[in-house]
mmCIF file of C-alpha atoms in Angstrom:
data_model
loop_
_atom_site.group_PDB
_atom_site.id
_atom_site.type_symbol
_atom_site.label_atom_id
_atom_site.label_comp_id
_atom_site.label_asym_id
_atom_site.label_seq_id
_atom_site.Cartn_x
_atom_site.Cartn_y
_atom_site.Cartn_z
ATOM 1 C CA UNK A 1 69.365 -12.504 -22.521
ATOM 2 C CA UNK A 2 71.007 -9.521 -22.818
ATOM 3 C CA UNK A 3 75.305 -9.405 -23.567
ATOM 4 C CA UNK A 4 77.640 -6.442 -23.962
ATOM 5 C CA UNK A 5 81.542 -6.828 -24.783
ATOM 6 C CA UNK A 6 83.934 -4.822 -22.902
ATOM 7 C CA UNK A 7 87.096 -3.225 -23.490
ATOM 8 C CA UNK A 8 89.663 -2.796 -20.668
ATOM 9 C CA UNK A 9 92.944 -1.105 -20.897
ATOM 10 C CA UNK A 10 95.696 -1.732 -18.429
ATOM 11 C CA UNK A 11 99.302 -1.052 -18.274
ATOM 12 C CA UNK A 12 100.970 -3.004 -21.093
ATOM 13 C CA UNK A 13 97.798 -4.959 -21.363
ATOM 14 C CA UNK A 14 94.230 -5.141 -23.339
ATOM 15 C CA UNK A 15 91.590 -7.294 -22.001
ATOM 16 C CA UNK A 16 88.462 -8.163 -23.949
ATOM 17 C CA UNK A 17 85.339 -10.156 -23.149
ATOM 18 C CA UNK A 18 81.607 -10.352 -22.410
ATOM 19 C CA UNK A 19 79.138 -9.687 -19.905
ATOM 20 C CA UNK A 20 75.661 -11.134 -19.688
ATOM 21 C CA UNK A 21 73.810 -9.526 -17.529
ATOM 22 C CA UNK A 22 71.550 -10.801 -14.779
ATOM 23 C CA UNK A 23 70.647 -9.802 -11.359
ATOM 24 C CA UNK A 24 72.912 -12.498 -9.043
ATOM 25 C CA UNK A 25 76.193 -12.459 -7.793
ATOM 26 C CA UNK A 26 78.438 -12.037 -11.288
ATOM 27 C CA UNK A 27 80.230 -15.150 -12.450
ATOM 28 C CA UNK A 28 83.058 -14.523 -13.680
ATOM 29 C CA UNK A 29 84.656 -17.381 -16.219
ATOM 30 C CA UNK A 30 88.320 -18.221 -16.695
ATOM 31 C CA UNK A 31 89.616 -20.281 -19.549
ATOM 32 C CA UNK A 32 92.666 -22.786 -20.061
ATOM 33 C CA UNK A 33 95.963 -22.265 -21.750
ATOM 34 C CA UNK A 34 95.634 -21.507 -25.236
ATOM 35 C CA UNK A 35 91.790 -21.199 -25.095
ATOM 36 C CA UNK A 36 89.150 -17.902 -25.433
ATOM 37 C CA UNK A 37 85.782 -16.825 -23.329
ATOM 38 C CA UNK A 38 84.093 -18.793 -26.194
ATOM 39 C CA UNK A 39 85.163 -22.088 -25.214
ATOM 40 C CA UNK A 40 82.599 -20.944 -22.033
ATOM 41 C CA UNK A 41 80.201 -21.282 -24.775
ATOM 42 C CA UNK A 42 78.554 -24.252 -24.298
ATOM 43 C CA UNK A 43 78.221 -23.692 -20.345
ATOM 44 C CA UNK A 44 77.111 -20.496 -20.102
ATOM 45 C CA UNK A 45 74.403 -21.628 -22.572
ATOM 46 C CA UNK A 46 73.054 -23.732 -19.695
ATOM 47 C CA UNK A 47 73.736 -21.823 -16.865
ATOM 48 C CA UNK A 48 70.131 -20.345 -15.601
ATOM 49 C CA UNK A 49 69.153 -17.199 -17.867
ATOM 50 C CA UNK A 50 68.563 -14.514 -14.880
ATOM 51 C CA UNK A 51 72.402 -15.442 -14.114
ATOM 52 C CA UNK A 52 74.836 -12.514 -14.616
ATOM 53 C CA UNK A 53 78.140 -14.026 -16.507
ATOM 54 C CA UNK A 54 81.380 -12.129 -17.737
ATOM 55 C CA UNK A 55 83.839 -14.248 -19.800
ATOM 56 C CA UNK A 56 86.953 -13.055 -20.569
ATOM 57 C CA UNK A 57 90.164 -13.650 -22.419
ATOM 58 C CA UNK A 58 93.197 -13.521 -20.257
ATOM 59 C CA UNK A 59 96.455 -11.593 -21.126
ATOM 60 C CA UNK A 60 97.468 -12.425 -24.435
ATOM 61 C CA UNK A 61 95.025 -15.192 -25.312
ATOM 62 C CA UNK A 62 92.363 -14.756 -27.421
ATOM 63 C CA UNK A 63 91.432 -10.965 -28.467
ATOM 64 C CA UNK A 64 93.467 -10.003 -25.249
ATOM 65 C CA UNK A 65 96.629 -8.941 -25.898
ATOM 66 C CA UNK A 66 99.991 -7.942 -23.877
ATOM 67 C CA UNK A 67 103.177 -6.433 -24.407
ATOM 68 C CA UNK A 68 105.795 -9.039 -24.909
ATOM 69 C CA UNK A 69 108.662 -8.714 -22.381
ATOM 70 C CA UNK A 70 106.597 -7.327 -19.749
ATOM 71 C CA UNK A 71 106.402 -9.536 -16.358
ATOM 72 C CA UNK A 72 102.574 -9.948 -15.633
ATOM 73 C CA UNK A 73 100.283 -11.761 -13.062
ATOM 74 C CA UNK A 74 97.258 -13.176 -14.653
ATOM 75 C CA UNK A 75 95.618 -12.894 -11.012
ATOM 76 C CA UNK A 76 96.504 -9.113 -11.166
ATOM 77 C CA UNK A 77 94.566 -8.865 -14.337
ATOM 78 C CA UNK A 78 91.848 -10.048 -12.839
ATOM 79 C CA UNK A 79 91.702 -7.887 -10.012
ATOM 80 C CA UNK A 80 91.724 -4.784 -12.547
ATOM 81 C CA UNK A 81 89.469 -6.340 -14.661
ATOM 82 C CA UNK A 82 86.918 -6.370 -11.170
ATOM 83 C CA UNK A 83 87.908 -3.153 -9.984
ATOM 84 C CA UNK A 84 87.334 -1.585 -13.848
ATOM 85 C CA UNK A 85 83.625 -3.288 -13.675
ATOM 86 C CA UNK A 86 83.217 -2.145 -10.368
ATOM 87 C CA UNK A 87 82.286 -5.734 -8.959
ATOM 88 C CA UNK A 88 82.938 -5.648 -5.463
ATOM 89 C CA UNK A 89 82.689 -9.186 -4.953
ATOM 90 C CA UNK A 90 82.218 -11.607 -7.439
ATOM 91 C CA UNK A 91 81.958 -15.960 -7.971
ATOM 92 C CA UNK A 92 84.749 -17.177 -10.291
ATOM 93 C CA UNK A 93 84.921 -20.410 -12.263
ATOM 94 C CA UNK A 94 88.466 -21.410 -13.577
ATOM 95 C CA UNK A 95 89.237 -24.197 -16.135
ATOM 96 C CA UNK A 96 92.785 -25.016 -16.298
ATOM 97 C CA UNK A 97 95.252 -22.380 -16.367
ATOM 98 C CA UNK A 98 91.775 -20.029 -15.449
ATOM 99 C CA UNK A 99 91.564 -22.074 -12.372
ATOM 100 C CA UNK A 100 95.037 -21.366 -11.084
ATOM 101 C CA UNK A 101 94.067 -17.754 -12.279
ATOM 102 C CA UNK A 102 91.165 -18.264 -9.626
ATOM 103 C CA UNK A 103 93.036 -20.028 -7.016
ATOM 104 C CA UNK A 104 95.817 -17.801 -6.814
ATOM 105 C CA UNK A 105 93.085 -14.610 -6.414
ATOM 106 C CA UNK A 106 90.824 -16.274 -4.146
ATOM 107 C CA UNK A 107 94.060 -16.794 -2.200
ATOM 108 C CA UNK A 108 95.612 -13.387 -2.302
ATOM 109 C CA UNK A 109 92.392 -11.314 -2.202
ATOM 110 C CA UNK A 110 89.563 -13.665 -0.251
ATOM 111 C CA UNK A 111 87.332 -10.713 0.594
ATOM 112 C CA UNK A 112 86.618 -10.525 -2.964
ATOM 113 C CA UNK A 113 84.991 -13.918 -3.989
ATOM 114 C CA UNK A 114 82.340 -15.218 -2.550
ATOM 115 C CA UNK A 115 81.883 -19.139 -3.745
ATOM 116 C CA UNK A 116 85.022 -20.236 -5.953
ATOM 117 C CA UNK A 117 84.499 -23.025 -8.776
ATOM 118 C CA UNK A 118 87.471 -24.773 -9.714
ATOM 119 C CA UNK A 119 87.155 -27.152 -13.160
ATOM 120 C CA UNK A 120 90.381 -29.212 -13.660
ATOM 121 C CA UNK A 121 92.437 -26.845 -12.260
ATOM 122 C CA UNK A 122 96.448 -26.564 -12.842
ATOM 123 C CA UNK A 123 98.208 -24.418 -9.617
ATOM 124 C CA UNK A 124 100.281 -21.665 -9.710
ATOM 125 C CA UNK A 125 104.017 -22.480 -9.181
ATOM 126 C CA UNK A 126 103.406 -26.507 -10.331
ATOM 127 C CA UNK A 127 106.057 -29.064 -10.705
ATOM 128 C CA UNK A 128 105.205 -31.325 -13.668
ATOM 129 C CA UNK A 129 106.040 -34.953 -14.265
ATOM 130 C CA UNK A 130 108.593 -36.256 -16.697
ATOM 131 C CA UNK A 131 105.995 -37.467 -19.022
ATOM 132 C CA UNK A 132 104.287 -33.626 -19.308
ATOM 133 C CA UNK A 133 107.684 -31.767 -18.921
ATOM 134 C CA UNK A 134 108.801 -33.848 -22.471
ATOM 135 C CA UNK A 135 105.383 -33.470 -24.304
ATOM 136 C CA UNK A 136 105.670 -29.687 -23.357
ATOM 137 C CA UNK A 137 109.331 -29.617 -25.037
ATOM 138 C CA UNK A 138 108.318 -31.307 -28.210
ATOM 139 C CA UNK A 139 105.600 -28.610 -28.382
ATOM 140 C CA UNK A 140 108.178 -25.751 -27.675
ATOM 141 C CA UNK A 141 110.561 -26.801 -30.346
ATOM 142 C CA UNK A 142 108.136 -26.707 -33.319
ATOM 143 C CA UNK A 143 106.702 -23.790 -32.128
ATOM 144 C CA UNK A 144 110.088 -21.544 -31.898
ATOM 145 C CA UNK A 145 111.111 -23.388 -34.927
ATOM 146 C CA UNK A 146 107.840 -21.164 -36.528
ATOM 147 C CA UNK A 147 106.126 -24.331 -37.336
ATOM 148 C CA UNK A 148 102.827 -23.814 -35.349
ATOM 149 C CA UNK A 149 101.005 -25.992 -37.279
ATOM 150 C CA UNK A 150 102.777 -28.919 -36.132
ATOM 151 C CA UNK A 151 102.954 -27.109 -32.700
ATOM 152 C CA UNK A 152 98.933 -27.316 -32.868
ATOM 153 C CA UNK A 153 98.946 -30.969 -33.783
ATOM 154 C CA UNK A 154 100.967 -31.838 -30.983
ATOM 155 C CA UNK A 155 98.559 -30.061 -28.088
ATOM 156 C CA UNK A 156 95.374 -31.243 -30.175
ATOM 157 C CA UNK A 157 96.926 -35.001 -29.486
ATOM 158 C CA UNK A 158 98.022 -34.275 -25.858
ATOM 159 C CA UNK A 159 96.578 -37.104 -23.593
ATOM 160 C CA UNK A 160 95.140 -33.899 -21.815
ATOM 161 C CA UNK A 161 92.417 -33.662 -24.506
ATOM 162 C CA UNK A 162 91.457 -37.934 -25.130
ATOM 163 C CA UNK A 163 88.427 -37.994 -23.894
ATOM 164 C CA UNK A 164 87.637 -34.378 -25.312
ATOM 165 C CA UNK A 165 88.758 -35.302 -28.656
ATOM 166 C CA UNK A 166 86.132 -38.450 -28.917
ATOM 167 C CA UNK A 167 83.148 -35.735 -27.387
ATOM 168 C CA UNK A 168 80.764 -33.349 -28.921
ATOM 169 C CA UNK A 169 82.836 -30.603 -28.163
ATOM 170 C CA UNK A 170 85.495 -32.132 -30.336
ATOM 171 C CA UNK A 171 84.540 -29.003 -33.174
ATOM 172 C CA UNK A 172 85.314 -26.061 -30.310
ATOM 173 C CA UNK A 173 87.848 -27.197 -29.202
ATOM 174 C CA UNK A 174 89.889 -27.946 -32.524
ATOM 175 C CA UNK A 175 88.579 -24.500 -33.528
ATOM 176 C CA UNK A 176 89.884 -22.996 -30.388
ATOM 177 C CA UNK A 177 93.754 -24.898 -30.824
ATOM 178 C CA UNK A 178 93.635 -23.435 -34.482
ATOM 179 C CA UNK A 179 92.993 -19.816 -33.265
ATOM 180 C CA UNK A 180 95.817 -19.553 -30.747
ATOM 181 C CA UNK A 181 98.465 -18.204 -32.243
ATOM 182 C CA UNK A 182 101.194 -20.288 -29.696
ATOM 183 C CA UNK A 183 103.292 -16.907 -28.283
ATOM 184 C CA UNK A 184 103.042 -18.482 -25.068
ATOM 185 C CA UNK A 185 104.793 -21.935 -26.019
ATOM 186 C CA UNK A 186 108.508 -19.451 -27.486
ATOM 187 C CA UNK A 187 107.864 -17.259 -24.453
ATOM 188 C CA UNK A 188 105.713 -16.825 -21.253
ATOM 189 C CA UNK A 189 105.939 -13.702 -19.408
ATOM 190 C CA UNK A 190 104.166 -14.513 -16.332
ATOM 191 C CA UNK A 191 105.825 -13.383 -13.287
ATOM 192 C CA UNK A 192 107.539 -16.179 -11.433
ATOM 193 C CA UNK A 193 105.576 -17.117 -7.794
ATOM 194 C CA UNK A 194 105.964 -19.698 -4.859
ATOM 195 C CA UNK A 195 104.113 -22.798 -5.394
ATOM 196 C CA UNK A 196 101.004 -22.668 -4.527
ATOM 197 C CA UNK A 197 100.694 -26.130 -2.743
ATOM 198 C CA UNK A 198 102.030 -24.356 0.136
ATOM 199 C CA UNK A 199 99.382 -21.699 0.494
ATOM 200 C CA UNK A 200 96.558 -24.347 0.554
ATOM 201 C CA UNK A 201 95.550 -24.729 3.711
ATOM 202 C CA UNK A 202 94.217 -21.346 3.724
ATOM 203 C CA UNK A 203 91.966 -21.794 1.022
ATOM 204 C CA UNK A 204 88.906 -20.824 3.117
ATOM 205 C CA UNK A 205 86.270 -19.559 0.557
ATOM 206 C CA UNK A 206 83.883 -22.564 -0.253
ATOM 207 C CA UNK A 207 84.502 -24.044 -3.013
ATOM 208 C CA UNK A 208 83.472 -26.466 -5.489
ATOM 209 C CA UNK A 209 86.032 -28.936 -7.311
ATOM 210 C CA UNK A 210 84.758 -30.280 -10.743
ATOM 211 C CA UNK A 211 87.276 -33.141 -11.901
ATOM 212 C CA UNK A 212 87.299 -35.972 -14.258
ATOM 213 C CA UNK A 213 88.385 -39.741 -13.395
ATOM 214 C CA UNK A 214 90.076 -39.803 -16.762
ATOM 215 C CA UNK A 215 92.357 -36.483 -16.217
ATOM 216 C CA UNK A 216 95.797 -37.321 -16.480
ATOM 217 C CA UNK A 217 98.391 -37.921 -13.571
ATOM 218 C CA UNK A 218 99.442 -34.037 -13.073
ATOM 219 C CA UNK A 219 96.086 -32.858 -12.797
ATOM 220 C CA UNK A 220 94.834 -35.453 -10.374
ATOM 221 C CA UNK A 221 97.152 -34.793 -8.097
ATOM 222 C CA UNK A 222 96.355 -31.280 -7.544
ATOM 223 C CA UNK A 223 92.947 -31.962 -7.406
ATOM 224 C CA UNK A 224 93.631 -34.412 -4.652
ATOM 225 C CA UNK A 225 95.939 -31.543 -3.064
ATOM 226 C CA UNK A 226 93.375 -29.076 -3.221
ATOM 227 C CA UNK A 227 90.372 -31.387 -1.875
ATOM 228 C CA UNK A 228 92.390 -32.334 0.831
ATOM 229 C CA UNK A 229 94.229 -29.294 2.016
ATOM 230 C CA UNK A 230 91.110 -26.786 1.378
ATOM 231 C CA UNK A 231 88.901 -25.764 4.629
ATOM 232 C CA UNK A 232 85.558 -25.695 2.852
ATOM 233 C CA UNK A 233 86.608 -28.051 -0.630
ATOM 234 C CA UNK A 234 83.221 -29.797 -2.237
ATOM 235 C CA UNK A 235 84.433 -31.968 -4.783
ATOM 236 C CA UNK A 236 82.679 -33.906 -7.615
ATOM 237 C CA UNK A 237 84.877 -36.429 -9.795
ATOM 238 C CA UNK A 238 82.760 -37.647 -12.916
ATOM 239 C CA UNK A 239 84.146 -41.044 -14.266
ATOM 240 C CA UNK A 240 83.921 -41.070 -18.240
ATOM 241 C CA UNK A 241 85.340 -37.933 -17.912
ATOM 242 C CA UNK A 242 88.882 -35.813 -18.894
ATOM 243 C CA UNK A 243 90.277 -32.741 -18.508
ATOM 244 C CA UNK A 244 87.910 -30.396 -20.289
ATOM 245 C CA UNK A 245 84.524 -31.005 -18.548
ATOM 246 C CA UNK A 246 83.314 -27.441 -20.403
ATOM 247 C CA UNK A 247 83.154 -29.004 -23.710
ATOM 248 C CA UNK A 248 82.701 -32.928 -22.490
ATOM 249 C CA UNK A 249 79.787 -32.593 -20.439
ATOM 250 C CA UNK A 250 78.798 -29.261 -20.608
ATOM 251 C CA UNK A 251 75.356 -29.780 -19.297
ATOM 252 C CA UNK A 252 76.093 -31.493 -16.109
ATOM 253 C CA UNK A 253 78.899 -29.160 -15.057
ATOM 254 C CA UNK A 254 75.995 -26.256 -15.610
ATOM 255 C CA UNK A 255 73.915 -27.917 -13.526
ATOM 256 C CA UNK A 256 76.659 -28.306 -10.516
ATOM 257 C CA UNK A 257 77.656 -24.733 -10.589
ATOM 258 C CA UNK A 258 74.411 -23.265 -10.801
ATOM 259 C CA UNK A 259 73.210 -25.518 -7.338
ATOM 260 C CA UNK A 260 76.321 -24.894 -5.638
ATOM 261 C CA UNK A 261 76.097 -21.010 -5.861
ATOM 262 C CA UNK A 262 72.857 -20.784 -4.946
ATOM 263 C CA UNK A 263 73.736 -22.215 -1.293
ATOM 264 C CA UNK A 264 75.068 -20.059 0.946
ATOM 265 C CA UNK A 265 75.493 -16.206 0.957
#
């Protein structure tokens, strides 16, 4: 197994990640809010060797870093990031945030992605329930108060990450909450868009929906969305499972992607 990092400049914008390479359709791999490429990690461990992966850190996560002010589309990134690579058409897997990253692409640019994996994913333009809308605010007020620290404590006890929390990815992902410096929680500069619930029904690229029973309320319900309003939606819900099926059951998700993009052309 073979990896290179990559370097790619954009306007106002630096994105860094990895590329293993392989000789089938490239995977590219989106993470959540607040996460890296590296909580990929323990997935791309398992995914079959010969498979060619590039993992990434979105705009100003991780090593990838942005100009603050500066309206952005993550989905835009990605585009340049494909065009820089000069990957015609590519797979994508998004966790999270990463799979509204994938959603909204697959949406806007469809010639471009072959088989879409989705893994928990949020949607562009969502409307969140009471319950996340005040955990979100607690969040936000320690962090522009400068007290990331407590900021961190509060995500690392989110509901979102129970199940997570009590698995053997516990270690990554308290690692990965400890790197992320929190810019996002004073100030996101993503450019506003229409939800995305409305665009659904012309989700047409097959695709394969990863959830888990034990995901909370908001993230079921797009799931559900997205399974029903989808023209070609595959979905697998694993019970004893949360939000962050990369680092919960690493393994089995592996195994799912790697048969599902094997079928078709």
């Amino acid at each position: 197994m073979i990896s290179d990092t990559f370097r790619i400049e954009l306007d106002h914008a630096t994105l860094r990640g990895v590329q293993r390479r392989g000789t089938s359709t490239p995977l590219v791999l989106v993470h959540g809010f607040g996460g890296s490429q590296h909580d990929w990690a323990p997935v791309m461990g398992a995914l079959p060797a010969d498979m060619r992966l590039i993992a990434y850190d979105q705009r100003g996560f991780g090593d990838s870093t942005g100009t603050p002010g500066m309206a952005f589309s993550h989905a835009d990134d990605l585009l340049a990031l494909l065009d820089r690579l000069e990957i015609a058409r590519a797979d994508l897997c998004g966790l999270s945030l990463g799979g509204a990253t994938a959603l909204h692409f697959a949406l806007n640019h469809p010639d471009r992605v072959r088989r879409l994996v989705l893994v928990s994913p949020l949607m562009v333009g969502w409307s969140w329930s009471a319950d996340w809308i005040e955990r979100w605010k607690q969040i936000g007020r320690a962090a522009r108060a400068g007290d990331m620290q407590t900021a961190r404590d509060l995500w690392w006890r989110h509901p979102l990450f129970e199940t997570a929390r009590d698995s053997a990815g516990a270690p990554l992902l308290r690692a990965s909450i400890d790197a992320f410096h929190g810019h996002q929680w004073v100030q996101d500069d993503q450019r506003p868009e229409l939800p995305e619930v409305d665009r659904l029904t012309a989700l047409a690229t097959p695709t394969l929906l990863l959830t888990g029973e034990l995901d909370t309320e908001d993230f079921r319900l797009i799931a559900s969305l997205i399974a029903g309003a989808g023209q070609q939606v595959t979905r697998i819900d694993h019970a004893d499972a949360g939000h962050l099926l990369n680092l919960e059951i690493p393994g089995t998700v592996a195994g799912e992607i790697a048969e599902f993009l094997s079928t078709g052309s």
